[in-house]
Amino acid sequence: MNIKISISDTTPIYEQLKNQIKKAIFLGELKSGDMLPSIRQLAKALKISVITTKRAYDDLEAENFIISKQGKGSYVSEQSIEFIKEKRKILIEEKITELINLCKTYSIEKSELMYMIDLLF
């Protein structure tokens, strides 16, 4: 698992960590049952606070991406492929909504947006 934290990013560090772990799960780099580094190990490796790492893990557990077992560690939860696909769709829908709102703010028409998407996709 290759995690990079950017101090210059305006996104909070725990969110950066959480998002990168989610991405690794979505891309299949982390699979159901894979063990994650301990909170302390990951905090030390990334040179961040244990509290920050714990918050990311707690959020991931609340969203059912990981399961933490007292004294045994944290693991990628046993999720069905359909669950992961649905989570991906939700994430994409959120980003598309942000993009549409940005286009409305800058008076970019749907046809112009679609042209840009076709060009860049």
Short mmCIF file of C-alpha atoms in Angstrom, two decimals:
data_model
loop_
_atom_site.label_atom_id
_atom_site.label_comp_id
_atom_site.label_asym_id
_atom_site.label_seq_id
_atom_site.Cartn_x
_atom_site.Cartn_y
_atom_site.Cartn_z
CA MET A 1 0.00 0.00 0.00
CA ASN A 2 1.56 3.24 -1.16
CA ILE A 3 0.17 6.23 0.77
CA LYS A 4 1.38 9.76 0.25
CA ILE A 5 0.33 12.59 2.54
CA SER A 6 0.63 16.16 1.32
CA ILE A 7 1.03 18.91 3.89
CA SER A 8 0.23 21.54 1.22
CA ASP A 9 -3.11 19.88 0.39
CA THR A 10 -6.07 21.66 2.00
CA THR A 11 -7.75 18.29 2.62
CA PRO A 12 -7.25 17.20 6.24
CA ILE A 13 -4.60 14.51 6.68
CA TYR A 14 -7.05 11.93 8.05
CA GLU A 15 -9.24 12.46 4.94
CA GLN A 16 -6.23 12.03 2.64
CA LEU A 17 -5.38 8.78 4.40
CA LYS A 18 -8.97 7.54 4.37
CA ASN A 19 -9.43 8.40 0.68
CA GLN A 20 -6.23 6.64 -0.35
CA ILE A 21 -7.17 3.47 1.52
CA LYS A 22 -10.64 3.56 -0.07
CA LYS A 23 -9.05 4.01 -3.48
CA ALA A 24 -6.78 1.01 -2.89
CA ILE A 25 -9.87 -1.05 -2.01
CA PHE A 26 -11.80 0.20 -5.05
CA LEU A 27 -8.89 -0.62 -7.37
CA GLY A 28 -8.43 -4.07 -5.87
CA GLU A 29 -4.97 -3.28 -4.47
CA LEU A 30 -6.43 -4.16 -1.07
CA LYS A 31 -8.75 -7.14 -1.03
CA SER A 32 -11.26 -8.47 1.47
CA GLY A 33 -9.42 -9.95 4.44
CA ASP A 34 -6.14 -8.10 3.83
CA MET A 35 -4.58 -6.82 7.03
CA LEU A 36 -3.82 -3.12 7.25
CA PRO A 37 -0.76 -1.78 9.04
CA SER A 38 -1.36 -1.10 12.72
CA ILE A 39 -2.37 2.45 13.59
CA ARG A 40 0.98 3.02 15.29
CA GLN A 41 3.01 1.52 12.43
CA LEU A 42 1.21 3.59 9.81
CA ALA A 43 1.46 6.78 11.85
CA LYS A 44 5.20 6.23 12.29
CA ALA A 45 5.76 5.40 8.61
CA LEU A 46 3.83 8.49 7.44
CA LYS A 47 5.22 10.70 10.25
CA ILE A 48 1.73 11.69 11.35
CA SER A 49 -0.15 11.53 14.63
CA VAL A 50 -1.55 8.26 15.93
CA ILE A 51 -4.77 10.18 16.64
CA THR A 52 -5.00 11.23 12.98
CA THR A 53 -4.47 7.65 11.81
CA LYS A 54 -7.02 6.33 14.31
CA ARG A 55 -9.60 8.83 13.08
CA ALA A 56 -9.12 7.64 9.48
CA TYR A 57 -9.44 4.00 10.56
CA ASP A 58 -12.53 4.79 12.69
CA ASP A 59 -14.18 6.53 9.71
CA LEU A 60 -13.33 3.61 7.42
CA GLU A 61 -14.82 1.20 9.93
CA ALA A 62 -17.98 3.31 10.27
CA GLU A 63 -18.34 3.17 6.48
CA ASN A 64 -17.83 -0.65 6.52
CA PHE A 65 -14.59 -0.59 4.55
CA ILE A 66 -12.54 -2.12 7.36
CA ILE A 67 -13.08 -4.18 10.48
CA SER A 68 -10.93 -3.69 13.57
CA LYS A 69 -10.44 -6.58 15.96
CA GLN A 70 -9.17 -5.70 19.43
CA GLY A 71 -5.60 -6.96 19.78
CA LYS A 72 -5.54 -8.45 16.27
CA GLY A 73 -5.51 -5.45 13.96
CA SER A 74 -7.59 -3.96 11.18
CA TYR A 75 -8.65 -5.81 8.05
CA VAL A 76 -10.41 -4.95 4.81
CA SER A 77 -13.99 -6.04 5.40
CA GLU A 78 -15.58 -8.91 3.51
CA GLN A 79 -17.56 -6.81 1.06
CA SER A 80 -19.44 -8.06 -1.92
CA ILE A 81 -18.40 -6.85 -5.34
CA GLU A 82 -21.82 -5.22 -5.67
CA PHE A 83 -21.25 -3.19 -2.49
CA ILE A 84 -17.94 -1.89 -3.81
CA LYS A 85 -19.50 -1.08 -7.20
CA GLU A 86 -22.29 0.84 -5.47
CA LYS A 87 -19.78 2.81 -3.37
CA ARG A 88 -17.87 3.68 -6.57
CA LYS A 89 -21.07 4.92 -8.21
CA ILE A 90 -21.91 7.07 -5.20
CA LEU A 91 -18.43 8.60 -5.24
CA ILE A 92 -18.67 9.33 -8.98
CA GLU A 93 -22.16 10.83 -8.57
CA GLU A 94 -20.85 13.15 -5.85
CA LYS A 95 -18.00 14.33 -8.09
CA ILE A 96 -20.34 14.81 -11.06
CA THR A 97 -22.68 16.88 -8.90
CA GLU A 98 -19.73 19.06 -7.85
CA LEU A 99 -18.75 19.45 -11.52
CA ILE A 100 -22.29 20.36 -12.58
CA ASN A 101 -22.52 22.97 -9.81
CA LEU A 102 -19.17 24.41 -10.89
CA CYS A 103 -20.37 24.58 -14.50
CA LYS A 104 -23.52 26.39 -13.40
CA THR A 105 -21.42 28.86 -11.42
CA TYR A 106 -19.32 29.62 -14.51
CA SER A 107 -22.27 29.55 -16.95
CA ILE A 108 -20.95 26.55 -18.88
CA GLU A 109 -23.71 24.88 -20.85
CA LYS A 110 -24.33 21.14 -20.74
CA SER A 111 -23.32 20.75 -24.39
CA GLU A 112 -20.00 22.47 -23.73
CA LEU A 113 -19.39 20.26 -20.69
CA MET A 114 -20.21 17.13 -22.68
CA TYR A 115 -17.80 18.26 -25.42
CA MET A 116 -15.04 18.69 -22.79
CA ILE A 117 -15.78 15.26 -21.32
CA ASP A 118 -15.68 13.62 -24.78
CA LEU A 119 -12.43 15.38 -25.51
CA LEU A 120 -10.75 14.39 -22.24
CA PHE A 121 -12.19 10.91 -21.71
#
